[in-house]
């Protein structure tokens, strides 16, 4: 098969915001306890954080990490995780039906985030709580005045404010599974008033209002319109969440999941623009795709987990090659929409539907999806071109799906153009031609591929990993593969 992509210097989508490749750590399963935090582990530092996890996350260079939930946040009292550890309450955690020890809270997490070089995207509880606790939390984290909550932070040993700039107004408030879920109208009012007072405490923060929990929600569309009409002046972003899966084992259709993501983004952007026009304003609301990933492998096994235990192994999907290819196409889709999607969070980072896994008392290992995420973080820097792609299609799941999903990013600092491409074909390799006014020399071709779409990694074997391909002038994308081609511009 042959695919031609046209790169025209005039056709640019936009510059990638580094926060597009963020991630997420929730108080859920073994993400915090047994993931980033494990005082008994041989690599743990004085503060109880696992050194091996910390080093790997630091190396990944994750720009932003959403915290502390997720569904967890809708029943969370943030004060429980501050101050003297010996006095912190053990609580029933209703979202995931386990026990929260509160050994880690914002005091510790901000130290961890600082040591891995990530910004925090902090969510406030708009389930059991509301505006009052949200504004107090902003003061605790960012306050500089000699007042109660800023002083409380100082007493807890943190003279300097944490300086958290990005905040979520609750989580998935449209979902029946959410603690104290809301109708669009109920949420819109609470989000508006909470946003207002949070910004009164610190006007430098940016706020993300909850959009729909996924595009299949019964209130999708109406929810966004209602929230935007009410909150427009106070918010900066609206959120999107979506998880993809292959429960019916239809790989051809599953590999086309990114078409749904693209559609969802376009739909939400159109609603934002409709409300913008109604309001006759210049202000644009951008999108925060702050939960996305593959999630379905662990659904059945999770039903067997007993309730009310500490950090049970929940949502521990083991990913295969086809999941890595889907994650690759989703990353490409985010890049192709970088003019509107400014923030993205791969959900999640450690152990819970995650690229990184830990062995209790042992090492860390990389899931298949680690590699496309690593490559996006490393090479997805610069301006995305609106490339025209000429390739064949196949039909699966009622959709025409292009064999090749691709995008190109111009890294001006390095004089490089990086082409990201997934070959969805399970049968054919693909010769990738570039038509462009730029003179380009292929300097490196990295691929993740294999004969078995169901191949997985484990603590002992890395079956699915990155490989460098010997490159000629024209790269050949193996069948069922994720690829990064690095071209040097020789015309400048
Ligand atoms: O990421 C796992 C869960 O998925 C989050 O807690 C929730 O927001 C979503 O439903």
CSV table of C-alpha atoms and ligand atoms in Angstrom, one decimal:
chain,number,residue,atom,x,y,z
A,1,UNK,CA,0.0,0.0,0.0
A,2,UNK,CA,1.1,3.6,-0.7
A,3,UNK,CA,0.1,6.6,1.3
A,4,UNK,CA,1.0,10.2,0.4
A,5,UNK,CA,0.8,13.0,2.8
A,6,UNK,CA,1.0,16.7,1.7
A,7,UNK,CA,2.7,19.1,4.1
A,8,UNK,CA,2.2,22.7,3.1
A,9,UNK,CA,3.9,25.4,5.2
A,10,UNK,CA,0.8,27.6,5.0
A,11,UNK,CA,-1.6,25.0,6.4
A,12,UNK,CA,-1.0,25.0,10.1
A,13,UNK,CA,-3.5,23.9,12.7
A,14,UNK,CA,-1.7,25.4,15.7
A,15,UNK,CA,1.0,25.2,18.3
A,16,UNK,CA,0.8,22.3,20.7
A,17,UNK,CA,0.3,23.3,24.3
A,18,UNK,CA,2.6,21.1,26.4
A,19,UNK,CA,-0.3,20.3,28.7
A,20,UNK,CA,-1.9,18.3,25.9
A,21,UNK,CA,0.1,15.3,27.0
A,22,UNK,CA,-0.7,15.5,30.7
A,23,UNK,CA,-1.8,12.6,32.9
A,24,UNK,CA,-3.9,11.8,36.0
A,25,UNK,CA,-3.4,10.3,39.4
A,26,UNK,CA,-6.5,9.5,41.5
A,27,UNK,CA,-6.9,8.2,45.0
A,28,UNK,CA,-8.0,4.9,43.4
A,29,UNK,CA,-6.7,1.4,43.5
A,30,UNK,CA,-2.9,1.3,43.7
A,31,UNK,CA,-2.3,4.7,42.0
A,32,UNK,CA,-1.2,6.5,45.1
A,33,UNK,CA,-0.8,3.8,47.8
A,34,UNK,CA,1.5,1.2,46.3
A,35,UNK,CA,2.0,3.3,43.2
A,36,UNK,CA,3.8,6.6,43.7
A,37,UNK,CA,3.8,6.2,47.6
A,38,UNK,CA,5.1,3.1,49.3
A,39,UNK,CA,7.2,3.8,52.4
A,40,UNK,CA,8.1,0.1,52.8
A,41,UNK,CA,9.6,-0.1,49.3
A,42,UNK,CA,13.4,-0.3,49.1
A,43,UNK,CA,13.6,2.7,46.7
A,44,UNK,CA,11.4,4.9,48.9
A,45,UNK,CA,12.8,8.2,50.1
A,46,UNK,CA,12.2,9.9,53.5
A,47,UNK,CA,8.8,11.1,52.4
A,48,UNK,CA,7.6,7.6,51.4
A,49,UNK,CA,7.6,8.1,47.7
A,50,UNK,CA,9.0,5.3,45.5
A,51,UNK,CA,12.2,6.4,44.0
A,52,UNK,CA,12.0,4.2,40.9
A,53,UNK,CA,8.5,5.5,40.0
A,54,UNK,CA,9.6,9.0,40.6
A,55,UNK,CA,12.6,8.7,38.3
A,56,UNK,CA,10.6,7.2,35.5
A,57,UNK,CA,7.9,9.8,35.7
A,58,UNK,CA,10.6,12.5,35.8
A,59,UNK,CA,12.2,11.0,32.7
A,60,UNK,CA,8.8,11.0,30.9
A,61,UNK,CA,8.5,14.7,31.6
A,62,UNK,CA,4.8,14.8,32.2
A,63,UNK,CA,3.7,18.5,32.0
A,64,UNK,CA,0.6,18.3,34.2
A,65,UNK,CA,-1.1,15.7,36.5
A,66,UNK,CA,-4.7,15.9,37.4
A,67,UNK,CA,-5.4,15.1,41.1
A,68,UNK,CA,-7.0,13.8,43.4
A,69,UNK,CA,-9.9,12.5,41.2
A,70,UNK,CA,-11.9,11.5,39.3
A,71,UNK,CA,-15.0,10.1,41.1
A,72,UNK,CA,-13.0,10.1,44.3
A,73,UNK,CA,-13.0,13.9,44.6
A,74,UNK,CA,-16.8,14.1,44.8
A,75,UNK,CA,-16.7,12.8,48.4
A,76,UNK,CA,-13.3,14.1,49.4
A,77,UNK,CA,-12.6,16.5,52.3
A,78,UNK,CA,-9.3,18.0,51.3
A,79,UNK,CA,-8.4,18.9,54.9
A,80,UNK,CA,-8.3,15.2,55.8
A,81,UNK,CA,-5.1,15.0,53.8
A,82,UNK,CA,-3.2,17.9,55.4
A,83,UNK,CA,-1.1,18.4,58.6
A,84,UNK,CA,0.0,15.8,61.1
A,85,UNK,CA,-0.2,12.4,59.5
A,86,UNK,CA,-0.9,10.6,62.8
A,87,UNK,CA,-4.1,12.6,63.2
A,88,UNK,CA,-5.5,12.0,59.8
A,89,UNK,CA,-8.9,10.1,59.6
A,90,UNK,CA,-9.4,6.8,57.9
A,91,UNK,CA,-12.6,7.0,56.0
A,92,UNK,CA,-15.1,5.0,53.9
A,93,UNK,CA,-14.4,6.1,50.3
A,94,UNK,CA,-17.7,5.7,48.6
A,95,UNK,CA,-16.8,6.2,44.9
A,96,UNK,CA,-14.6,3.1,44.8
A,97,UNK,CA,-15.9,1.4,48.0
A,98,UNK,CA,-12.6,1.1,49.7
A,99,UNK,CA,-10.8,2.7,52.7
A,100,UNK,CA,-8.9,5.9,52.4
A,101,UNK,CA,-6.2,6.3,54.9
A,102,UNK,CA,-5.4,10.0,54.0
A,103,UNK,CA,-1.6,9.3,54.4
A,104,UNK,CA,-1.2,11.3,51.2
A,105,UNK,CA,-3.0,14.6,50.5
A,106,UNK,CA,-2.2,17.8,48.8
A,107,UNK,CA,0.7,18.5,51.2
A,108,UNK,CA,2.6,15.5,50.0
A,109,UNK,CA,1.3,15.4,46.5
A,110,UNK,CA,2.5,18.8,45.6
A,111,UNK,CA,6.0,17.8,46.8
A,112,UNK,CA,5.9,14.7,44.6
A,113,UNK,CA,4.7,16.8,41.6
A,114,UNK,CA,7.4,19.3,42.2
A,115,UNK,CA,10.1,16.6,42.3
A,116,UNK,CA,8.9,15.0,39.0
A,117,UNK,CA,8.6,18.5,37.4
A,118,UNK,CA,4.8,18.4,36.8
A,119,UNK,CA,2.2,21.1,37.3
A,120,UNK,CA,-0.9,20.0,39.2
A,121,UNK,CA,-4.4,20.2,37.8
A,122,UNK,CA,-6.5,20.2,41.0
A,123,UNK,CA,-10.1,19.1,41.2
A,124,UNK,CA,-12.5,20.5,43.8
A,125,UNK,CA,-15.4,18.6,45.3
A,126,UNK,CA,-18.7,19.7,43.9
A,127,UNK,CA,-20.5,16.5,45.0
A,128,UNK,CA,-20.8,16.5,48.8
A,129,UNK,CA,-19.3,20.0,49.0
A,130,UNK,CA,-19.4,23.3,47.1
A,131,UNK,CA,-18.2,26.9,46.8
A,132,UNK,CA,-17.1,27.3,50.4
A,133,UNK,CA,-14.6,24.4,50.5
A,134,UNK,CA,-13.4,25.2,47.0
A,135,UNK,CA,-12.5,28.8,47.9
A,136,UNK,CA,-10.8,27.6,51.1
A,137,UNK,CA,-8.7,25.1,49.2
A,138,UNK,CA,-7.6,27.8,46.8
A,139,UNK,CA,-6.6,29.9,49.7
A,140,UNK,CA,-4.8,27.0,51.4
A,141,UNK,CA,-2.8,26.2,48.2
A,142,UNK,CA,-2.2,29.7,46.7
A,143,UNK,CA,-3.0,32.2,49.5
A,144,UNK,CA,-0.4,34.8,50.4
A,145,UNK,CA,-2.5,36.8,53.0
A,146,UNK,CA,-2.2,36.4,56.8
A,147,UNK,CA,-5.5,34.5,56.9
A,148,UNK,CA,-6.8,31.2,58.3
A,149,UNK,CA,-6.2,28.8,55.4
A,150,UNK,CA,-3.0,30.3,54.1
A,151,UNK,CA,-1.8,30.3,57.8
A,152,UNK,CA,-2.9,26.6,58.1
A,153,UNK,CA,-0.6,25.8,55.2
A,154,UNK,CA,2.2,27.7,56.8
A,155,UNK,CA,1.6,25.8,60.1
A,156,UNK,CA,1.8,22.6,58.2
A,157,UNK,CA,5.3,23.5,57.1
A,158,UNK,CA,4.8,25.2,53.8
A,159,UNK,CA,5.7,28.9,53.9
A,160,UNK,CA,5.6,29.2,50.2
A,161,UNK,CA,2.2,28.9,48.3
A,162,UNK,CA,1.9,25.8,46.1
A,163,UNK,CA,0.9,28.0,43.2
A,164,UNK,CA,-1.6,25.7,41.5
A,165,UNK,CA,-2.9,27.4,38.4
A,166,UNK,CA,-5.2,24.9,36.8
A,167,UNK,CA,-8.5,23.8,38.6
A,168,UNK,CA,-11.4,21.5,37.7
A,169,UNK,CA,-14.9,22.4,38.9
A,170,UNK,CA,-15.8,18.9,40.1
A,171,UNK,CA,-15.8,15.7,38.1
A,172,UNK,CA,-18.3,14.0,35.8
A,173,UNK,CA,-21.2,15.6,37.6
A,174,UNK,CA,-23.7,14.4,34.9
A,175,UNK,CA,-23.0,10.7,35.7
A,176,UNK,CA,-25.4,8.7,38.0
A,177,UNK,CA,-22.3,7.0,39.4
A,178,UNK,CA,-21.0,10.3,40.8
A,179,UNK,CA,-21.5,11.1,44.5
A,180,UNK,CA,-24.2,13.8,44.4
A,181,UNK,CA,-24.6,13.9,40.6
A,182,UNK,CA,-26.5,16.9,39.3
A,183,UNK,CA,-28.8,17.9,36.5
A,184,UNK,CA,-27.3,20.4,33.9
A,185,UNK,CA,-29.1,23.3,35.6
A,186,UNK,CA,-28.0,22.3,39.1
A,187,UNK,CA,-24.4,21.9,38.1
A,188,UNK,CA,-24.3,25.1,36.0
A,189,UNK,CA,-25.4,27.2,39.0
A,190,UNK,CA,-23.0,25.6,41.5
A,191,UNK,CA,-20.1,25.7,39.0
A,192,UNK,CA,-20.7,29.3,38.1
A,193,UNK,CA,-20.8,30.5,41.8
A,194,UNK,CA,-17.9,28.3,42.7
A,195,UNK,CA,-15.8,29.6,39.8
A,196,UNK,CA,-16.6,33.2,40.8
A,197,UNK,CA,-15.4,32.9,44.4
A,198,UNK,CA,-12.4,30.8,43.5
A,199,UNK,CA,-11.2,33.5,41.1
A,200,UNK,CA,-11.9,36.1,43.7
A,201,UNK,CA,-9.4,34.3,46.0
A,202,UNK,CA,-6.8,34.0,43.2
A,203,UNK,CA,-7.6,35.7,39.8
A,204,UNK,CA,-4.6,34.1,38.2
A,205,UNK,CA,-6.1,30.6,38.2
A,206,UNK,CA,-7.6,28.9,35.1
A,207,UNK,CA,-10.9,26.9,35.5
A,208,UNK,CA,-12.2,23.8,33.7
A,209,UNK,CA,-16.0,23.2,33.9
A,210,UNK,CA,-17.3,19.7,33.6
A,211,UNK,CA,-18.6,18.7,30.2
A,212,UNK,CA,-20.2,15.3,29.6
A,213,UNK,CA,-18.7,12.1,31.0
A,214,UNK,CA,-18.7,10.8,27.4
A,215,UNK,CA,-20.4,11.5,24.1
A,216,UNK,CA,-23.0,8.8,24.8
A,217,UNK,CA,-24.5,10.4,27.9
A,218,UNK,CA,-28.2,11.2,27.6
A,219,UNK,CA,-27.7,14.8,28.4
A,220,UNK,CA,-24.7,15.3,26.0
A,221,UNK,CA,-25.1,18.6,24.2
A,222,UNK,CA,-27.7,20.0,26.5
A,223,UNK,CA,-25.3,19.7,29.3
A,224,UNK,CA,-22.6,21.7,27.6
A,225,UNK,CA,-25.0,24.4,26.4
A,226,UNK,CA,-26.5,24.9,29.8
A,227,UNK,CA,-23.1,25.0,31.6
A,228,UNK,CA,-21.5,27.3,29.0
A,229,UNK,CA,-24.5,29.7,29.0
A,230,UNK,CA,-24.3,30.0,32.8
A,231,UNK,CA,-20.5,29.9,33.4
A,232,UNK,CA,-19.1,31.5,30.3
A,233,UNK,CA,-17.5,34.6,31.9
A,234,UNK,CA,-15.8,32.6,34.7
A,235,UNK,CA,-14.4,29.5,33.1
A,236,UNK,CA,-11.6,28.9,30.6
A,237,UNK,CA,-12.1,25.3,29.5
A,238,UNK,CA,-14.8,22.7,29.3
A,239,UNK,CA,-13.9,19.1,29.9
A,240,UNK,CA,-14.3,16.0,27.7
A,241,UNK,CA,-13.9,12.4,28.9
A,242,UNK,CA,-13.9,9.2,26.9
A,243,UNK,CA,-12.6,5.7,27.3
A,244,UNK,CA,-12.4,3.2,24.4
A,245,UNK,CA,-12.4,-0.6,24.4
A,246,UNK,CA,-12.7,-3.8,22.4
A,247,UNK,CA,-15.1,-6.0,24.4
A,248,UNK,CA,-16.5,-7.7,21.3
A,249,UNK,CA,-13.0,-8.4,19.9
A,250,UNK,CA,-13.6,-6.6,16.6
A,251,UNK,CA,-10.0,-5.3,16.1
A,252,UNK,CA,-10.7,-3.6,12.8
A,253,UNK,CA,-13.5,-1.5,14.3
A,254,UNK,CA,-11.6,-0.9,17.5
A,255,UNK,CA,-8.6,0.5,15.6
A,256,UNK,CA,-10.9,3.2,14.3
A,257,UNK,CA,-11.8,4.5,17.8
A,258,UNK,CA,-10.1,7.8,17.1
A,259,UNK,CA,-12.8,8.7,14.6
A,260,UNK,CA,-15.2,8.9,17.6
A,261,UNK,CA,-12.8,11.1,19.6
A,262,UNK,CA,-12.4,13.5,16.6
A,263,UNK,CA,-16.2,13.7,16.2
A,264,UNK,CA,-16.7,14.4,20.0
A,265,UNK,CA,-14.1,17.2,19.9
A,266,UNK,CA,-15.6,18.8,16.9
A,267,UNK,CA,-19.1,18.6,18.4
A,268,UNK,CA,-18.1,20.2,21.7
A,269,UNK,CA,-16.1,22.9,19.9
A,270,UNK,CA,-19.2,23.7,17.8
A,271,UNK,CA,-21.3,24.0,21.0
A,272,UNK,CA,-18.7,26.4,22.5
A,273,UNK,CA,-18.8,28.5,19.4
A,274,UNK,CA,-22.6,28.5,19.3
A,275,UNK,CA,-22.7,29.9,22.8
A,276,UNK,CA,-19.9,32.4,22.0
A,277,UNK,CA,-22.0,33.7,19.1
A,278,UNK,CA,-25.1,33.9,21.3
A,279,UNK,CA,-23.1,36.0,23.8
A,280,UNK,CA,-21.6,38.1,21.1
A,281,UNK,CA,-18.2,37.9,22.8
A,282,UNK,CA,-14.6,37.6,21.7
A,283,UNK,CA,-13.8,35.1,24.5
A,284,UNK,CA,-13.2,31.6,23.3
A,285,UNK,CA,-13.7,28.6,25.5
A,286,UNK,CA,-11.1,25.8,24.8
A,287,UNK,CA,-11.3,22.1,25.5
A,288,UNK,CA,-9.7,20.0,28.2
A,289,UNK,CA,-9.8,16.3,27.3
A,290,UNK,CA,-8.8,15.5,30.9
A,291,UNK,CA,-9.7,11.8,30.9
A,292,UNK,CA,-9.0,9.5,27.9
A,293,UNK,CA,-7.5,6.1,27.4
A,294,UNK,CA,-8.4,2.4,26.8
A,295,UNK,CA,-10.4,0.9,29.6
A,296,UNK,CA,-12.3,-2.4,29.5
A,297,UNK,CA,-9.9,-5.3,30.2
A,298,UNK,CA,-10.3,-5.1,34.0
A,299,UNK,CA,-14.1,-4.7,34.2
A,300,UNK,CA,-14.9,-8.3,35.0
A,301,UNK,CA,-12.0,-9.0,37.4
A,302,UNK,CA,-12.9,-5.8,39.4
A,303,UNK,CA,-16.3,-7.2,40.3
A,304,UNK,CA,-14.5,-9.8,42.4
A,305,UNK,CA,-12.6,-7.3,44.6
A,306,UNK,CA,-13.9,-7.2,48.2
A,307,UNK,CA,-15.1,-3.8,49.4
A,308,UNK,CA,-13.6,-1.7,52.2
A,309,UNK,CA,-9.9,-2.6,51.8
A,310,UNK,CA,-7.0,-0.2,51.4
A,311,UNK,CA,-5.6,0.3,47.9
A,312,UNK,CA,-7.0,-2.9,46.2
A,313,UNK,CA,-5.7,-3.6,42.6
A,314,UNK,CA,-8.6,-1.9,40.8
A,315,UNK,CA,-8.7,-1.0,37.1
A,316,UNK,CA,-5.5,-2.8,36.4
A,317,UNK,CA,-5.9,-3.2,32.7
A,318,UNK,CA,-3.1,-5.1,31.0
A,319,UNK,CA,-2.6,-3.6,27.6
A,320,UNK,CA,-1.8,-5.3,24.3
A,321,UNK,CA,-0.3,-4.1,21.0
A,322,UNK,CA,-3.7,-3.1,19.6
A,323,UNK,CA,-4.4,-0.9,22.6
A,324,UNK,CA,-1.0,0.8,22.0
A,325,UNK,CA,-2.0,1.5,18.4
A,326,UNK,CA,-5.4,2.9,19.5
A,327,UNK,CA,-3.6,5.1,22.1
A,328,UNK,CA,-1.3,6.2,19.2
A,329,UNK,CA,-4.3,7.2,17.0
A,330,UNK,CA,-5.9,9.0,20.0
A,331,UNK,CA,-2.7,11.0,20.5
A,332,UNK,CA,-2.6,11.9,16.8
A,333,UNK,CA,-6.2,13.0,17.1
A,334,UNK,CA,-5.4,15.3,20.0
A,335,UNK,CA,-2.5,16.8,18.1
A,336,UNK,CA,-4.8,17.4,15.0
A,337,UNK,CA,-7.2,19.3,17.2
A,338,UNK,CA,-4.6,21.3,19.1
A,339,UNK,CA,-6.1,24.6,18.1
A,340,UNK,CA,-9.0,23.8,20.5
A,341,UNK,CA,-7.8,21.1,22.8
A,342,UNK,CA,-5.2,22.7,25.0
A,343,UNK,CA,-5.2,20.1,27.9
A,344,UNK,CA,-5.3,16.4,27.7
A,345,UNK,CA,-4.8,13.8,30.5
A,346,UNK,CA,-4.0,10.2,29.8
A,347,UNK,CA,-6.0,8.5,32.5
A,348,UNK,CA,-4.2,7.4,34.5
A,349,UNK,CA,-0.4,7.3,35.1
A,350,UNK,CA,0.4,4.5,37.6
A,351,UNK,CA,-1.2,1.0,38.1
A,352,UNK,CA,-4.8,2.3,37.4
A,353,UNK,CA,-5.4,2.0,33.6
A,354,UNK,CA,-1.9,3.1,33.3
A,355,UNK,CA,1.3,3.0,31.2
A,356,UNK,CA,3.4,2.4,34.3
A,357,UNK,CA,3.0,-0.6,36.6
A,358,UNK,CA,4.6,-1.4,39.9
A,359,UNK,CA,5.4,-4.7,41.5
A,360,UNK,CA,4.9,-4.6,45.3
A,361,UNK,CA,8.4,-4.7,46.8
A,362,UNK,CA,9.8,-5.2,43.2
A,363,UNK,CA,10.4,-3.0,40.2
A,364,UNK,CA,8.4,-0.9,37.7
A,365,UNK,CA,7.5,-2.1,34.2
A,366,UNK,CA,6.2,-0.5,31.1
A,367,UNK,CA,2.9,-1.4,29.5
A,368,UNK,CA,2.5,-1.4,25.7
A,369,UNK,CA,0.8,2.1,25.8
A,370,UNK,CA,3.8,3.6,27.5
A,371,UNK,CA,5.6,3.9,24.2
A,372,UNK,CA,3.2,6.1,22.2
A,373,UNK,CA,2.7,8.3,25.2
A,374,UNK,CA,6.5,8.6,25.6
A,375,UNK,CA,6.9,9.5,21.9
A,376,UNK,CA,4.2,12.1,22.0
A,377,UNK,CA,5.8,13.7,25.1
A,378,UNK,CA,9.3,13.6,23.5
A,379,UNK,CA,8.5,14.5,19.9
A,380,UNK,CA,5.1,16.2,19.9
A,381,UNK,CA,6.6,19.7,20.4
A,382,UNK,CA,5.9,22.6,18.0
A,383,UNK,CA,3.3,23.4,15.4
A,384,UNK,CA,1.0,20.9,13.9
A,385,UNK,CA,0.5,21.0,10.1
A,386,UNK,CA,-2.9,20.4,8.6
A,387,UNK,CA,-1.7,17.5,6.4
A,388,UNK,CA,-3.7,16.1,3.6
A,389,UNK,CA,-3.5,12.3,3.6
A,390,UNK,CA,-4.2,10.2,0.5
A,391,UNK,CA,-4.6,6.5,1.5
A,392,UNK,CA,-7.2,3.7,1.2
A,393,UNK,CA,-10.1,3.0,3.6
A,394,UNK,CA,-11.7,-0.1,5.0
A,395,UNK,CA,-15.1,-0.5,6.5
A,396,UNK,CA,-15.7,-1.8,10.0
A,397,UNK,CA,-18.3,-1.1,12.7
A,398,UNK,CA,-20.3,0.8,10.1
A,399,UNK,CA,-17.6,3.3,9.5
A,400,UNK,CA,-15.1,4.0,6.7
A,401,UNK,CA,-11.7,4.0,8.5
A,402,UNK,CA,-8.5,5.2,6.8
A,403,UNK,CA,-5.8,2.7,6.9
A,404,UNK,CA,-3.3,5.4,7.9
A,405,UNK,CA,-3.8,7.9,10.7
A,406,UNK,CA,-1.1,10.6,10.6
A,407,UNK,CA,0.0,14.0,11.5
A,408,UNK,CA,3.1,16.1,11.2
A,409,UNK,CA,4.6,18.5,13.7
A,410,UNK,CA,7.2,21.2,12.9
A,411,UNK,CA,9.8,21.6,15.6
A,412,UNK,CA,11.4,25.0,14.6
A,413,UNK,CA,14.0,24.9,17.3
A,414,UNK,CA,15.4,21.6,16.0
A,415,UNK,CA,14.8,22.3,12.3
A,416,UNK,CA,12.9,19.0,12.3
A,417,UNK,CA,9.5,17.8,11.0
A,418,UNK,CA,8.2,14.8,12.9
A,419,UNK,CA,5.6,12.6,11.3
A,420,UNK,CA,3.5,10.4,13.5
A,421,UNK,CA,1.6,7.6,11.8
A,422,UNK,CA,-0.4,4.5,12.7
A,423,UNK,CA,-0.8,1.8,10.0
A,424,UNK,CA,-4.2,0.2,10.9
A,425,UNK,CA,-3.9,-2.5,8.3
A,426,UNK,CA,-3.5,-6.0,9.7
A,427,UNK,CA,-2.2,-7.3,6.4
A,428,UNK,CA,-0.2,-4.7,4.5
A,429,UNK,CA,2.9,-2.6,5.0
A,430,UNK,CA,2.6,1.0,3.7
A,431,UNK,CA,5.1,3.1,1.9
A,432,UNK,CA,4.8,6.7,3.2
A,433,UNK,CA,5.5,9.4,0.6
A,434,UNK,CA,5.7,13.1,1.6
A,435,UNK,CA,4.8,15.8,-0.9
A,436,UNK,CA,6.1,19.1,0.4
A,437,UNK,CA,7.9,22.3,-0.5
A,438,UNK,CA,10.3,21.5,2.4
A,439,UNK,CA,13.4,19.5,1.6
A,440,UNK,CA,13.5,16.7,4.1
A,441,UNK,CA,15.9,14.1,5.0
A,442,UNK,CA,14.7,11.1,7.1
A,443,UNK,CA,17.1,10.7,10.0
A,444,UNK,CA,15.2,8.3,12.2
A,445,UNK,CA,12.3,6.0,12.1
A,446,UNK,CA,11.0,4.5,15.4
A,447,UNK,CA,8.2,1.9,15.4
A,448,UNK,CA,6.2,-0.2,17.8
A,449,UNK,CA,4.8,-3.3,16.0
A,450,UNK,CA,4.5,-7.1,16.1
A,451,UNK,CA,2.8,-10.1,14.6
A,452,UNK,CA,0.4,-10.5,17.5
A,453,UNK,CA,-2.1,-7.7,18.2
A,454,UNK,CA,-2.8,-9.3,21.5
A,455,UNK,CA,0.8,-9.4,22.7
A,456,UNK,CA,1.3,-7.9,26.2
A,457,UNK,CA,4.2,-6.9,28.4
A,458,UNK,CA,4.7,-8.1,32.0
A,459,UNK,CA,7.1,-7.5,34.9
A,460,UNK,CA,9.5,-9.9,33.3
A,461,UNK,CA,9.1,-9.5,29.5
A,462,UNK,CA,8.8,-6.5,27.2
A,463,UNK,CA,7.3,-8.1,24.2
A,464,UNK,CA,6.0,-4.8,22.8
A,465,UNK,CA,8.6,-2.1,22.8
A,466,UNK,CA,10.1,0.6,20.5
A,467,UNK,CA,12.5,-0.4,17.7
A,468,UNK,CA,14.6,1.8,15.4
A,469,UNK,CA,14.1,0.9,11.8
A,470,UNK,CA,16.9,1.1,9.3
A,471,UNK,CA,15.7,3.9,7.1
A,472,UNK,CA,16.0,4.5,3.5
A,473,UNK,CA,14.6,7.6,1.8
A,474,UNK,CA,11.0,6.5,2.0
A,475,UNK,CA,9.8,4.9,5.2
A,476,UNK,CA,7.8,1.7,5.2
A,477,UNK,CA,5.3,1.4,8.0
A,478,UNK,CA,4.9,-2.2,9.1
A,479,UNK,CA,1.4,-3.6,9.2
A,480,UNK,CA,-0.3,-2.9,12.6
A,481,UNK,CA,2.3,-0.4,13.7
A,482,UNK,CA,2.8,3.0,15.5
A,483,UNK,CA,5.6,5.1,13.9
A,484,UNK,CA,7.6,8.2,14.4
A,485,UNK,CA,9.6,9.5,11.5
A,486,UNK,CA,12.1,12.3,12.2
A,487,UNK,CA,13.0,14.5,9.2
A,488,UNK,CA,15.7,17.1,9.1
A,489,UNK,CA,15.0,20.2,7.0
A,490,UNK,CA,17.8,20.6,4.6
A,491,UNK,CA,16.4,23.7,2.9
A,492,UNK,CA,17.3,26.1,5.8
B,1,LIG,O1,-10.3,7.2,35.6
B,1,LIG,C1,-11.2,6.4,36.2
B,1,LIG,C2,-12.6,7.0,36.4
B,1,LIG,O2,-13.2,7.2,35.2
B,1,LIG,C3,-12.6,8.4,37.0
B,1,LIG,O3,-12.6,8.3,38.4
B,1,LIG,C4,-13.9,9.0,36.6
B,1,LIG,O4,-13.8,10.4,36.5
B,1,LIG,C5,-14.1,8.3,35.3
B,1,LIG,O5,-15.4,7.7,35.2
